[in-house]
PDB file of N, CA and C in Angstrom:
ATOM      1  N   MET Z1471     -73.704 -65.837 -30.720  1.00 48.00           N
ATOM      2  CA  MET Z1471     -72.985 -65.721 -29.485  1.00 48.00           C
ATOM      3  C   MET Z1471     -72.010 -66.865 -29.344  1.00 48.00           C
ATOM      4  N   GLY Z1472     -72.271 -67.920 -30.027  1.00 52.00           N
ATOM      5  CA  GLY Z1472     -71.391 -69.074 -29.922  1.00 52.00           C
ATOM      6  C   GLY Z1472     -70.004 -68.773 -30.419  1.00 52.00           C
ATOM      7  N   GLY Z1473     -69.872 -67.814 -31.304  1.00 56.00           N
ATOM      8  CA  GLY Z1473     -68.558 -67.486 -31.830  1.00 56.00           C
ATOM      9  C   GLY Z1473     -67.752 -66.592 -30.910  1.00 56.00           C
ATOM     10  N   LEU Z1474     -68.389 -65.866 -30.028  1.00 56.00           N
ATOM     11  CA  LEU Z1474     -67.681 -64.963 -29.122  1.00 56.00           C
ATOM     12  C   LEU Z1474     -67.127 -65.673 -27.894  1.00 56.00           C
ATOM     13  N   ALA Z1475     -67.769 -66.736 -27.466  1.00 56.00           N
ATOM     14  CA  ALA Z1475     -67.351 -67.436 -26.249  1.00 56.00           C
ATOM     15  C   ALA Z1475     -65.901 -67.883 -26.304  1.00 56.00           C
ATOM     16  N   PRO Z1476     -65.438 -68.460 -27.400  1.00 60.00           N
ATOM     17  CA  PRO Z1476     -64.028 -68.866 -27.434  1.00 60.00           C
ATOM     18  C   PRO Z1476     -63.066 -67.681 -27.309  1.00 60.00           C
ATOM     19  N   MET Z1477     -63.483 -66.499 -27.642  1.00 64.00           N
ATOM     20  CA  MET Z1477     -62.598 -65.338 -27.539  1.00 64.00           C
ATOM     21  C   MET Z1477     -62.694 -64.679 -26.159  1.00 64.00           C
ATOM     22  N   ILE Z1478     -63.873 -64.693 -25.556  1.00 66.00           N
ATOM     23  CA  ILE Z1478     -64.069 -64.043 -24.263  1.00 66.00           C
ATOM     24  C   ILE Z1478     -63.365 -64.805 -23.150  1.00 66.00           C
ATOM     25  N   ILE Z1479     -63.480 -66.115 -23.125  1.00 65.00           N
ATOM     26  CA  ILE Z1479     -62.884 -66.923 -22.052  1.00 65.00           C
ATOM     27  C   ILE Z1479     -61.367 -66.777 -22.034  1.00 65.00           C
ATOM     28  N   PRO Z1480     -60.660 -66.961 -23.159  1.00 68.00           N
ATOM     29  CA  PRO Z1480     -59.203 -66.760 -23.110  1.00 68.00           C
ATOM     30  C   PRO Z1480     -58.834 -65.320 -22.736  1.00 68.00           C
ATOM     31  N   GLY Z1481     -59.617 -64.362 -23.195  1.00 69.00           N
ATOM     32  CA  GLY Z1481     -59.353 -62.964 -22.841  1.00 69.00           C
ATOM     33  C   GLY Z1481     -59.513 -62.731 -21.349  1.00 69.00           C
ATOM     34  N   ALA Z1482     -60.540 -63.358 -20.767  1.00 70.00           N
ATOM     35  CA  ALA Z1482     -60.762 -63.231 -19.333  1.00 70.00           C
ATOM     36  C   ALA Z1482     -59.640 -63.898 -18.553  1.00 70.00           C
ATOM     37  N   VAL Z1483     -59.200 -65.056 -19.041  1.00 70.00           N
ATOM     38  CA  VAL Z1483     -58.095 -65.765 -18.387  1.00 70.00           C
ATOM     39  C   VAL Z1483     -56.831 -64.916 -18.446  1.00 70.00           C
ATOM     40  N   VAL Z1484     -56.562 -64.331 -19.589  1.00 72.00           N
ATOM     41  CA  VAL Z1484     -55.382 -63.470 -19.742  1.00 72.00           C
ATOM     42  C   VAL Z1484     -55.492 -62.274 -18.791  1.00 72.00           C
ATOM     43  N   ALA Z1485     -56.680 -61.705 -18.686  1.00 76.00           N
ATOM     44  CA  ALA Z1485     -56.876 -60.565 -17.792  1.00 76.00           C
ATOM     45  C   ALA Z1485     -56.648 -60.963 -16.338  1.00 76.00           C
ATOM     46  N   VAL Z1486     -57.173 -62.134 -15.934  1.00 75.00           N
ATOM     47  CA  VAL Z1486     -56.982 -62.600 -14.553  1.00 75.00           C
ATOM     48  C   VAL Z1486     -55.508 -62.855 -14.278  1.00 75.00           C
ATOM     49  N   VAL Z1487     -54.824 -63.482 -15.215  1.00 75.00           N
ATOM     50  CA  VAL Z1487     -53.387 -63.754 -15.056  1.00 75.00           C
ATOM     51  C   VAL Z1487     -52.612 -62.437 -14.992  1.00 75.00           C
ATOM     52  N   ALA Z1488     -52.967 -61.500 -15.853  1.00 76.00           N
ATOM     53  CA  ALA Z1488     -52.283 -60.203 -15.852  1.00 76.00           C
ATOM     54  C   ALA Z1488     -52.495 -59.489 -14.522  1.00 76.00           C
ATOM     55  N   ILE Z1489     -53.716 -59.547 -14.005  1.00 80.00           N
ATOM     56  CA  ILE Z1489     -53.999 -58.922 -12.714  1.00 80.00           C
ATOM     57  C   ILE Z1489     -53.198 -59.595 -11.609  1.00 80.00           C
ATOM     58  N   ALA Z1490     -53.098 -60.924 -11.653  1.00 76.00           N
ATOM     59  CA  ALA Z1490     -52.328 -61.653 -10.639  1.00 76.00           C
ATOM     60  C   ALA Z1490     -50.848 -61.279 -10.712  1.00 76.00           C
ATOM     61  N   VAL Z1491     -50.312 -61.206 -11.936  1.00 77.00           N
ATOM     62  CA  VAL Z1491     -48.898 -60.841 -12.117  1.00 77.00           C
ATOM     63  C   VAL Z1491     -48.661 -59.415 -11.617  1.00 77.00           C
ATOM     64  N   LEU Z1492     -49.546 -58.512 -11.984  1.00 81.00           N
ATOM     65  CA  LEU Z1492     -49.405 -57.130 -11.517  1.00 81.00           C
ATOM     66  C   LEU Z1492     -49.523 -57.048  -9.997  1.00 81.00           C
ATOM     67  N   GLY Z1493     -50.416 -57.852  -9.426  1.00 79.00           N
ATOM     68  CA  GLY Z1493     -50.562 -57.893  -7.966  1.00 79.00           C
ATOM     69  C   GLY Z1493     -49.275 -58.333  -7.299  1.00 79.00           C
ATOM     70  N   GLU Z1494     -48.615 -59.346  -7.878  1.00 83.00           N
ATOM     71  CA  GLU Z1494     -47.336 -59.810  -7.322  1.00 83.00           C
ATOM     72  C   GLU Z1494     -46.267 -58.727  -7.436  1.00 83.00           C
ATOM     73  N   LYS Z1495     -46.264 -58.044  -8.588  1.00 81.00           N
ATOM     74  CA  LYS Z1495     -45.278 -56.971  -8.771  1.00 81.00           C
ATOM     75  C   LYS Z1495     -45.526 -55.834  -7.779  1.00 81.00           C
ATOM     76  N   VAL Z1496     -46.789 -55.496  -7.579  1.00 81.00           N
ATOM     77  CA  VAL Z1496     -47.117 -54.447  -6.620  1.00 81.00           C
ATOM     78  C   VAL Z1496     -46.694 -54.869  -5.218  1.00 81.00           C
ATOM     79  N   THR Z1497     -46.916 -56.137  -4.877  1.00 84.00           N
ATOM     80  CA  THR Z1497     -46.512 -56.645  -3.567  1.00 84.00           C
ATOM     81  C   THR Z1497     -44.990 -56.589  -3.422  1.00 84.00           C
ATOM     82  N   ALA Z1498     -44.283 -56.970  -4.490  1.00 82.00           N
ATOM     83  CA  ALA Z1498     -42.817 -56.930  -4.450  1.00 82.00           C
ATOM     84  C   ALA Z1498     -42.324 -55.497  -4.285  1.00 82.00           C
ATOM     85  N   VAL Z1499     -42.917 -54.580  -5.031  1.00 82.00           N
ATOM     86  CA  VAL Z1499     -42.525 -53.174  -4.925  1.00 82.00           C
ATOM     87  C   VAL Z1499     -42.860 -52.647  -3.531  1.00 82.00           C
ATOM     88  N   GLY Z1500     -44.009 -53.036  -2.999  1.00 82.00           N
ATOM     89  CA  GLY Z1500     -44.388 -52.631  -1.643  1.00 82.00           C
ATOM     90  C   GLY Z1500     -43.380 -53.128  -0.621  1.00 82.00           C
ATOM     91  N   GLY Z1501     -42.903 -54.365  -0.803  1.00 84.00           N
ATOM     92  CA  GLY Z1501     -41.883 -54.909   0.098  1.00 84.00           C
ATOM     93  C   GLY Z1501     -40.591 -54.114   0.019  1.00 84.00           C
ATOM     94  N   LYS Z1502     -40.197 -53.741  -1.213  1.00 88.00           N
ATOM     95  CA  LYS Z1502     -38.985 -52.936  -1.383  1.00 88.00           C
ATOM     96  C   LYS Z1502     -39.146 -51.572  -0.714  1.00 88.00           C
ATOM     97  N   VAL Z1503     -40.322 -50.999  -0.885  1.00 90.00           N
ATOM     98  CA  VAL Z1503     -40.584 -49.696  -0.264  1.00 90.00           C
ATOM     99  C   VAL Z1503     -40.503 -49.813   1.254  1.00 90.00           C
ATOM    100  N   ASP Z1504     -41.064 -50.874   1.807  1.00 88.00           N
ATOM    101  CA  ASP Z1504     -41.001 -51.083   3.258  1.00 88.00           C
ATOM    102  C   ASP Z1504     -39.560 -51.221   3.736  1.00 88.00           C
ATOM    103  N   ARG Z1505     -38.758 -52.000   2.985  1.00 91.00           N
ATOM    104  CA  ARG Z1505     -37.350 -52.172   3.369  1.00 91.00           C
ATOM    105  C   ARG Z1505     -36.596 -50.842   3.287  1.00 91.00           C
ATOM    106  N   LEU Z1506     -36.859 -50.088   2.211  1.00 93.00           N
ATOM    107  CA  LEU Z1506     -36.206 -48.784   2.074  1.00 93.00           C
ATOM    108  C   LEU Z1506     -36.628 -47.835   3.193  1.00 93.00           C
ATOM    109  N   GLU Z1507     -37.899 -47.883   3.546  1.00 93.00           N
ATOM    110  CA  GLU Z1507     -38.394 -47.034   4.625  1.00 93.00           C
ATOM    111  C   GLU Z1507     -37.710 -47.386   5.945  1.00 93.00           C
ATOM    112  N   LYS Z1508     -37.580 -48.682   6.213  1.00 93.00           N
ATOM    113  CA  LYS Z1508     -36.910 -49.109   7.445  1.00 93.00           C
ATOM    114  C   LYS Z1508     -35.442 -48.695   7.442  1.00 93.00           C
ATOM    115  N   ALA Z1509     -34.795 -48.837   6.277  1.00 94.00           N
ATOM    116  CA  ALA Z1509     -33.389 -48.444   6.172  1.00 94.00           C
ATOM    117  C   ALA Z1509     -33.237 -46.937   6.396  1.00 94.00           C
ATOM    118  N   MET Z1510     -34.133 -46.151   5.821  1.00 96.00           N
ATOM    119  CA  MET Z1510     -34.074 -44.700   5.997  1.00 96.00           C
ATOM    120  C   MET Z1510     -34.346 -44.318   7.452  1.00 96.00           C
ATOM    121  N   GLU Z1511     -35.277 -45.002   8.086  1.00 94.00           N
ATOM    122  CA  GLU Z1511     -35.551 -44.735   9.499  1.00 94.00           C
ATOM    123  C   GLU Z1511     -34.326 -45.051  10.351  1.00 94.00           C
ATOM    124  N   ALA Z1512     -33.647 -46.155  10.025  1.00 95.00           N
ATOM    125  CA  ALA Z1512     -32.444 -46.523  10.777  1.00 95.00           C
ATOM    126  C   ALA Z1512     -31.355 -45.465  10.592  1.00 95.00           C
ATOM    127  N   LYS Z1513     -31.177 -44.998   9.347  1.00 95.00           N
ATOM    128  CA  LYS Z1513     -30.179 -43.954   9.095  1.00 95.00           C
ATOM    129  C   LYS Z1513     -30.546 -42.670   9.825  1.00 95.00           C
ATOM    130  N   PHE Z1514     -31.814 -42.324   9.780  1.00 94.00           N
ATOM    131  CA  PHE Z1514     -32.269 -41.114  10.471  1.00 94.00           C
ATOM    132  C   PHE Z1514     -32.021 -41.229  11.968  1.00 94.00           C
ATOM    133  N   ASP Z1515     -32.347 -42.382  12.538  1.00 93.00           N
ATOM    134  CA  ASP Z1515     -32.130 -42.587  13.972  1.00 93.00           C
ATOM    135  C   ASP Z1515     -30.653 -42.459  14.329  1.00 93.00           C
ATOM    136  N   LYS Z1516     -29.790 -42.994  13.450  1.00 93.00           N
ATOM    137  CA  LYS Z1516     -28.349 -42.920  13.687  1.00 93.00           C
ATOM    138  C   LYS Z1516     -27.869 -41.466  13.643  1.00 93.00           C
ATOM    139  N   VAL Z1517     -28.319 -40.733  12.630  1.00 93.00           N
ATOM    140  CA  VAL Z1517     -27.928 -39.324  12.505  1.00 93.00           C
ATOM    141  C   VAL Z1517     -28.476 -38.514  13.675  1.00 93.00           C
ATOM    142  N   GLU Z1518     -29.724 -38.789  14.048  1.00 92.00           N
ATOM    143  CA  GLU Z1518     -30.339 -38.084  15.172  1.00 92.00           C
ATOM    144  C   GLU Z1518     -29.578 -38.354  16.466  1.00 92.00           C
ATOM    145  N   SER Z1519     -29.173 -39.599  16.658  1.00 92.00           N
ATOM    146  CA  SER Z1519     -28.422 -39.965  17.857  1.00 92.00           C
ATOM    147  C   SER Z1519     -27.077 -39.239  17.889  1.00 92.00           C
ATOM    148  N   LYS Z1520     -26.403 -39.212  16.746  1.00 91.00           N
ATOM    149  CA  LYS Z1520     -25.107 -38.530  16.658  1.00 91.00           C
ATOM    150  C   LYS Z1520     -25.281 -37.035  16.937  1.00 91.00           C
ATOM    151  N   PHE Z1521     -26.323 -36.456  16.359  1.00 91.00           N
ATOM    152  CA  PHE Z1521     -26.615 -35.037  16.561  1.00 91.00           C
ATOM    153  C   PHE Z1521     -26.915 -34.756  18.030  1.00 91.00           C
ATOM    154  N   ASP Z1522     -27.729 -35.619  18.637  1.00 90.00           N
ATOM    155  CA  ASP Z1522     -28.066 -35.446  20.053  1.00 90.00           C
ATOM    156  C   ASP Z1522     -26.828 -35.527  20.935  1.00 90.00           C
ATOM    157  N   SER Z1523     -25.934 -36.478  20.622  1.00 90.00           N
ATOM    158  CA  SER Z1523     -24.734 -36.610  21.453  1.00 90.00           C
ATOM    159  C   SER Z1523     -23.827 -35.387  21.289  1.00 90.00           C
ATOM    160  N   LYS Z1524     -23.757 -34.842  20.066  1.00 91.00           N
ATOM    161  CA  LYS Z1524     -22.963 -33.626  19.869  1.00 91.00           C
ATOM    162  C   LYS Z1524     -23.572 -32.463  20.641  1.00 91.00           C
ATOM    163  N   LEU Z1525     -24.889 -32.352  20.563  1.00 91.00           N
ATOM    164  CA  LEU Z1525     -25.558 -31.275  21.296  1.00 91.00           C
ATOM    165  C   LEU Z1525     -25.369 -31.433  22.795  1.00 91.00           C
ATOM    166  N   ASP Z1526     -25.469 -32.665  23.266  1.00 90.00           N
ATOM    167  CA  ASP Z1526     -25.265 -32.909  24.696  1.00 90.00           C
ATOM    168  C   ASP Z1526     -23.863 -32.496  25.119  1.00 90.00           C
ATOM    169  N   GLY Z1527     -22.880 -32.829  24.282  1.00 90.00           N
ATOM    170  CA  GLY Z1527     -21.501 -32.452  24.582  1.00 90.00           C
ATOM    171  C   GLY Z1527     -21.327 -30.943  24.621  1.00 90.00           C
ATOM    172  N   LYS Z1528     -21.918 -30.261  23.636  1.00 93.00           N
ATOM    173  CA  LYS Z1528     -21.819 -28.801  23.609  1.00 93.00           C
ATOM    174  C   LYS Z1528     -22.549 -28.193  24.801  1.00 93.00           C
ATOM    175  N   PHE Z1529     -23.699 -28.754  25.122  1.00 93.00           N
ATOM    176  CA  PHE Z1529     -24.455 -28.254  26.273  1.00 93.00           C
ATOM    177  C   PHE Z1529     -23.654 -28.435  27.554  1.00 93.00           C
ATOM    178  N   ASP Z1530     -23.020 -29.593  27.706  1.00 93.00           N
ATOM    179  CA  ASP Z1530     -22.215 -29.841  28.904  1.00 93.00           C
ATOM    180  C   ASP Z1530     -21.059 -28.848  29.003  1.00 93.00           C
ATOM    181  N   LYS Z1531     -20.418 -28.552  27.864  1.00 95.00           N
ATOM    182  CA  LYS Z1531     -19.316 -27.580  27.865  1.00 95.00           C
ATOM    183  C   LYS Z1531     -19.818 -26.193  28.263  1.00 95.00           C
ATOM    184  N   LEU Z1532     -20.948 -25.800  27.671  1.00 95.00           N
ATOM    185  CA  LEU Z1532     -21.503 -24.488  28.009  1.00 95.00           C
ATOM    186  C   LEU Z1532     -21.917 -24.411  29.471  1.00 95.00           C
ATOM    187  N   GLU Z1533     -22.483 -25.495  29.962  1.00 95.00           N
ATOM    188  CA  GLU Z1533     -22.894 -25.535  31.363  1.00 95.00           C
ATOM    189  C   GLU Z1533     -21.682 -25.421  32.288  1.00 95.00           C
ATOM    190  N   ALA Z1534     -20.602 -26.128  31.942  1.00 96.00           N
ATOM    191  CA  ALA Z1534     -19.381 -26.060  32.750  1.00 96.00           C
ATOM    192  C   ALA Z1534     -18.796 -24.649  32.718  1.00 96.00           C
ATOM    193  N   LYS Z1535     -18.801 -24.043  31.531  1.00 96.00           N
ATOM    194  CA  LYS Z1535     -18.290 -22.682  31.385  1.00 96.00           C
ATOM    195  C   LYS Z1535     -19.124 -21.706  32.225  1.00 96.00           C
ATOM    196  N   PHE Z1536     -20.434 -21.862  32.143  1.00 96.00           N
ATOM    197  CA  PHE Z1536     -21.335 -21.003  32.916  1.00 96.00           C
ATOM    198  C   PHE Z1536     -21.117 -21.196  34.411  1.00 96.00           C
ATOM    199  N   ASP Z1537     -21.000 -22.451  34.837  1.00 95.00           N
ATOM    200  CA  ASP Z1537     -20.770 -22.731  36.258  1.00 95.00           C
ATOM    201  C   ASP Z1537     -19.458 -22.121  36.738  1.00 95.00           C
ATOM    202  N   ALA Z1538     -18.418 -22.200  35.896  1.00 96.00           N
ATOM    203  CA  ALA Z1538     -17.121 -21.629  36.269  1.00 96.00           C
ATOM    204  C   ALA Z1538     -17.233 -20.112  36.424  1.00 96.00           C
ATOM    205  N   LYS Z1539     -17.927 -19.467  35.474  1.00 96.00           N
ATOM    206  CA  LYS Z1539     -18.100 -18.014  35.569  1.00 96.00           C
ATOM    207  C   LYS Z1539     -18.928 -17.652  36.792  1.00 96.00           C
ATOM    208  N   LEU Z1540     -19.952 -18.428  37.037  1.00 96.00           N
ATOM    209  CA  LEU Z1540     -20.805 -18.174  38.194  1.00 96.00           C
ATOM    210  C   LEU Z1540     -20.021 -18.331  39.494  1.00 96.00           C
ATOM    211  N   ASP Z1541     -19.195 -19.369  39.566  1.00 96.00           N
ATOM    212  CA  ASP Z1541     -18.359 -19.572  40.756  1.00 96.00           C
ATOM    213  C   ASP Z1541     -17.384 -18.412  40.943  1.00 96.00           C
ATOM    214  N   LYS Z1542     -16.811 -17.939  39.834  1.00 96.00           N
ATOM    215  CA  LYS Z1542     -15.865 -16.830  39.891  1.00 96.00           C
ATOM    216  C   LYS Z1542     -16.563 -15.564  40.398  1.00 96.00           C
ATOM    217  N   GLN Z1543     -17.755 -15.303  39.862  1.00 97.00           N
ATOM    218  CA  GLN Z1543     -18.525 -14.137  40.311  1.00 97.00           C
ATOM    219  C   GLN Z1543     -18.887 -14.263  41.790  1.00 97.00           C
ATOM    220  N   GLU Z1544     -19.262 -15.467  42.181  1.00 96.00           N
ATOM    221  CA  GLU Z1544     -19.613 -15.706  43.582  1.00 96.00           C
ATOM    222  C   GLU Z1544     -18.417 -15.448  44.491  1.00 96.00           C
ATOM    223  N   ASP Z1545     -17.238 -15.911  44.055  1.00 96.00           N
ATOM    224  CA  ASP Z1545     -16.022 -15.679  44.847  1.00 96.00           C
ATOM    225  C   ASP Z1545     -15.718 -14.188  44.959  1.00 96.00           C
ATOM    226  N   LYS Z1546     -15.882 -13.445  43.850  1.00 96.00           N
ATOM    227  CA  LYS Z1546     -15.633 -11.999  43.877  1.00 96.00           C
ATOM    228  C   LYS Z1546     -16.601 -11.305  44.830  1.00 96.00           C
ATOM    229  N   LEU Z1547     -17.876 -11.683  44.739  1.00 97.00           N
ATOM    230  CA  LEU Z1547     -18.874 -11.063  45.616  1.00 97.00           C
ATOM    231  C   LEU Z1547     -18.615 -11.393  47.080  1.00 97.00           C
ATOM    232  N   GLU Z1548     -18.189 -12.605  47.322  1.00 96.00           N
ATOM    233  CA  GLU Z1548     -17.887 -12.997  48.706  1.00 96.00           C
ATOM    234  C   GLU Z1548     -16.694 -12.203  49.237  1.00 96.00           C
ATOM    235  N   ALA Z1549     -15.683 -12.001  48.391  1.00 96.00           N
ATOM    236  CA  ALA Z1549     -14.516 -11.212  48.805  1.00 96.00           C
ATOM    237  C   ALA Z1549     -14.930  -9.770  49.098  1.00 96.00           C
ATOM    238  N   LYS Z1550     -15.794  -9.206  48.248  1.00 96.00           N
ATOM    239  CA  LYS Z1550     -16.280  -7.841  48.491  1.00 96.00           C
ATOM    240  C   LYS Z1550     -17.068  -7.780  49.795  1.00 96.00           C
ATOM    241  N   PHE Z1551     -17.867  -8.798  50.029  1.00 96.00           N
ATOM    242  CA  PHE Z1551     -18.653  -8.839  51.262  1.00 96.00           C
ATOM    243  C   PHE Z1551     -17.747  -8.880  52.487  1.00 96.00           C
ATOM    244  N   VAL Z1552     -16.693  -9.668  52.416  1.00 96.00           N
ATOM    245  CA  VAL Z1552     -15.747  -9.760  53.538  1.00 96.00           C
ATOM    246  C   VAL Z1552     -15.094  -8.401  53.778  1.00 96.00           C
ATOM    247  N   LYS Z1553     -14.709  -7.704  52.694  1.00 96.00           N
ATOM    248  CA  LYS Z1553     -14.100  -6.374  52.836  1.00 96.00           C
ATOM    249  C   LYS Z1553     -15.091  -5.391  53.460  1.00 96.00           C
ATOM    250  N   LEU Z1554     -16.336  -5.442  52.962  1.00 97.00           N
ATOM    251  CA  LEU Z1554     -17.348  -4.536  53.517  1.00 97.00           C
ATOM    252  C   LEU Z1554     -17.633  -4.844  54.983  1.00 97.00           C
ATOM    253  N   GLU Z1555     -17.631  -6.109  55.304  1.00 96.00           N
ATOM    254  CA  GLU Z1555     -17.854  -6.510  56.697  1.00 96.00           C
ATOM    255  C   GLU Z1555     -16.718  -5.993  57.585  1.00 96.00           C
ATOM    256  N   ALA Z1556     -15.489  -6.061  57.076  1.00 95.00           N
ATOM    257  CA  ALA Z1556     -14.340  -5.552  57.836  1.00 95.00           C
ATOM    258  C   ALA Z1556     -14.449  -4.038  58.012  1.00 95.00           C
ATOM    259  N   LYS Z1557     -14.850  -3.323  56.949  1.00 95.00           N
ATOM    260  CA  LYS Z1557     -15.030  -1.872  57.049  1.00 95.00           C
ATOM    261  C   LYS Z1557     -16.122  -1.539  58.059  1.00 95.00           C
ATOM    262  N   PHE Z1558     -17.194  -2.309  58.018  1.00 96.00           N
ATOM    263  CA  PHE Z1558     -18.290  -2.092  58.963  1.00 96.00           C
ATOM    264  C   PHE Z1558     -17.813  -2.292  60.396  1.00 96.00           C
ATOM    265  N   ASP Z1559     -17.030  -3.338  60.598  1.00 94.00           N
ATOM    266  CA  ASP Z1559     -16.496  -3.594  61.947  1.00 94.00           C
ATOM    267  C   ASP Z1559     -15.613  -2.437  62.410  1.00 94.00           C
ATOM    268  N   LYS Z1560     -14.786  -1.888  61.516  1.00 95.00           N
ATOM    269  CA  LYS Z1560     -13.923  -0.747  61.864  1.00 95.00           C
ATOM    270  C   LYS Z1560     -14.770   0.474  62.212  1.00 95.00           C
ATOM    271  N   LEU Z1561     -15.788   0.724  61.375  1.00 94.00           N
ATOM    272  CA  LEU Z1561     -16.659   1.869  61.646  1.00 94.00           C
ATOM    273  C   LEU Z1561     -17.412   1.699  62.956  1.00 94.00           C
ATOM    274  N   GLU Z1562     -17.825   0.494  63.222  1.00 94.00           N
ATOM    275  CA  GLU Z1562     -18.531   0.209  64.475  1.00 94.00           C
ATOM    276  C   GLU Z1562     -17.600   0.430  65.673  1.00 94.00           C
ATOM    277  N   ALA Z1563     -16.350   0.018  65.511  1.00 93.00           N
ATOM    278  CA  ALA Z1563     -15.371   0.222  66.592  1.00 93.00           C
ATOM    279  C   ALA Z1563     -15.120   1.711  66.806  1.00 93.00           C
ATOM    280  N   LYS Z1564     -15.002   2.479  65.717  1.00 92.00           N
ATOM    281  CA  LYS Z1564     -14.804   3.928  65.832  1.00 92.00           C
ATOM    282  C   LYS Z1564     -16.002   4.576  66.508  1.00 92.00           C
ATOM    283  N   LEU Z1565     -17.190   4.126  66.148  1.00 92.00           N
ATOM    284  CA  LEU Z1565     -18.407   4.660  66.760  1.00 92.00           C
ATOM    285  C   LEU Z1565     -18.430   4.372  68.254  1.00 92.00           C
ATOM    286  N   ASP Z1566     -18.043   3.169  68.625  1.00 90.00           N
ATOM    287  CA  ASP Z1566     -17.987   2.818  70.055  1.00 90.00           C
ATOM    288  C   ASP Z1566     -17.015   3.734  70.795  1.00 90.00           C
ATOM    289  N   VAL Z1567     -15.859   4.000  70.195  1.00 91.00           N
ATOM    290  CA  VAL Z1567     -14.862   4.883  70.810  1.00 91.00           C
ATOM    291  C   VAL Z1567     -15.436   6.281  70.960  1.00 91.00           C
ATOM    292  N   LEU Z1568     -16.087   6.770  69.918  1.00 88.00           N
ATOM    293  CA  LEU Z1568     -16.681   8.114  69.977  1.00 88.00           C
ATOM    294  C   LEU Z1568     -17.778   8.199  71.030  1.00 88.00           C
ATOM    295  N   LEU Z1569     -18.576   7.160  71.133  1.00 87.00           N
ATOM    296  CA  LEU Z1569     -19.661   7.165  72.120  1.00 87.00           C
ATOM    297  C   LEU Z1569     -19.115   7.104  73.543  1.00 87.00           C
ATOM    298  N   ARG Z1570     -18.028   6.422  73.762  1.00 88.00           N
ATOM    299  CA  ARG Z1570     -17.431   6.333  75.100  1.00 88.00           C
ATOM    300  C   ARG Z1570     -16.820   7.667  75.510  1.00 88.00           C
ATOM    301  N   ARG Z1571     -16.325   8.435  74.578  1.00 85.00           N
ATOM    302  CA  ARG Z1571     -15.686   9.714  74.876  1.00 85.00           C
ATOM    303  C   ARG Z1571     -16.716  10.727  75.363  1.00 85.00           C
ATOM    304  N   LYS Z1572     -17.890  10.642  74.878  1.00 68.00           N
ATOM    305  CA  LYS Z1572     -18.890  11.645  75.246  1.00 68.00           C
ATOM    306  C   LYS Z1572     -19.464  11.294  76.531  1.00 68.00           C
TER     307      LYS Z1572
END
């Protein structure tokens, strides 16, 4: 066994050093991955924000268009109501005249 000890100890030292070096490399790669992840999240947030603002703009345009159409329809209905009210008043006046004659 005395002959194996000189070979086992240096081998163990090499293994420990190799593990330490690999650990540092893994840590470095992990750091790069974290930085890339943060960069991708920032890009995603920027794209999402731009997309949201475009959607908001389109939504506002559609809402304005809808409101304009709704106002136009409301104005038309109000005009029809005024005409019908005038016709009703005329008919009511004619009815009053007819009732007075009898």
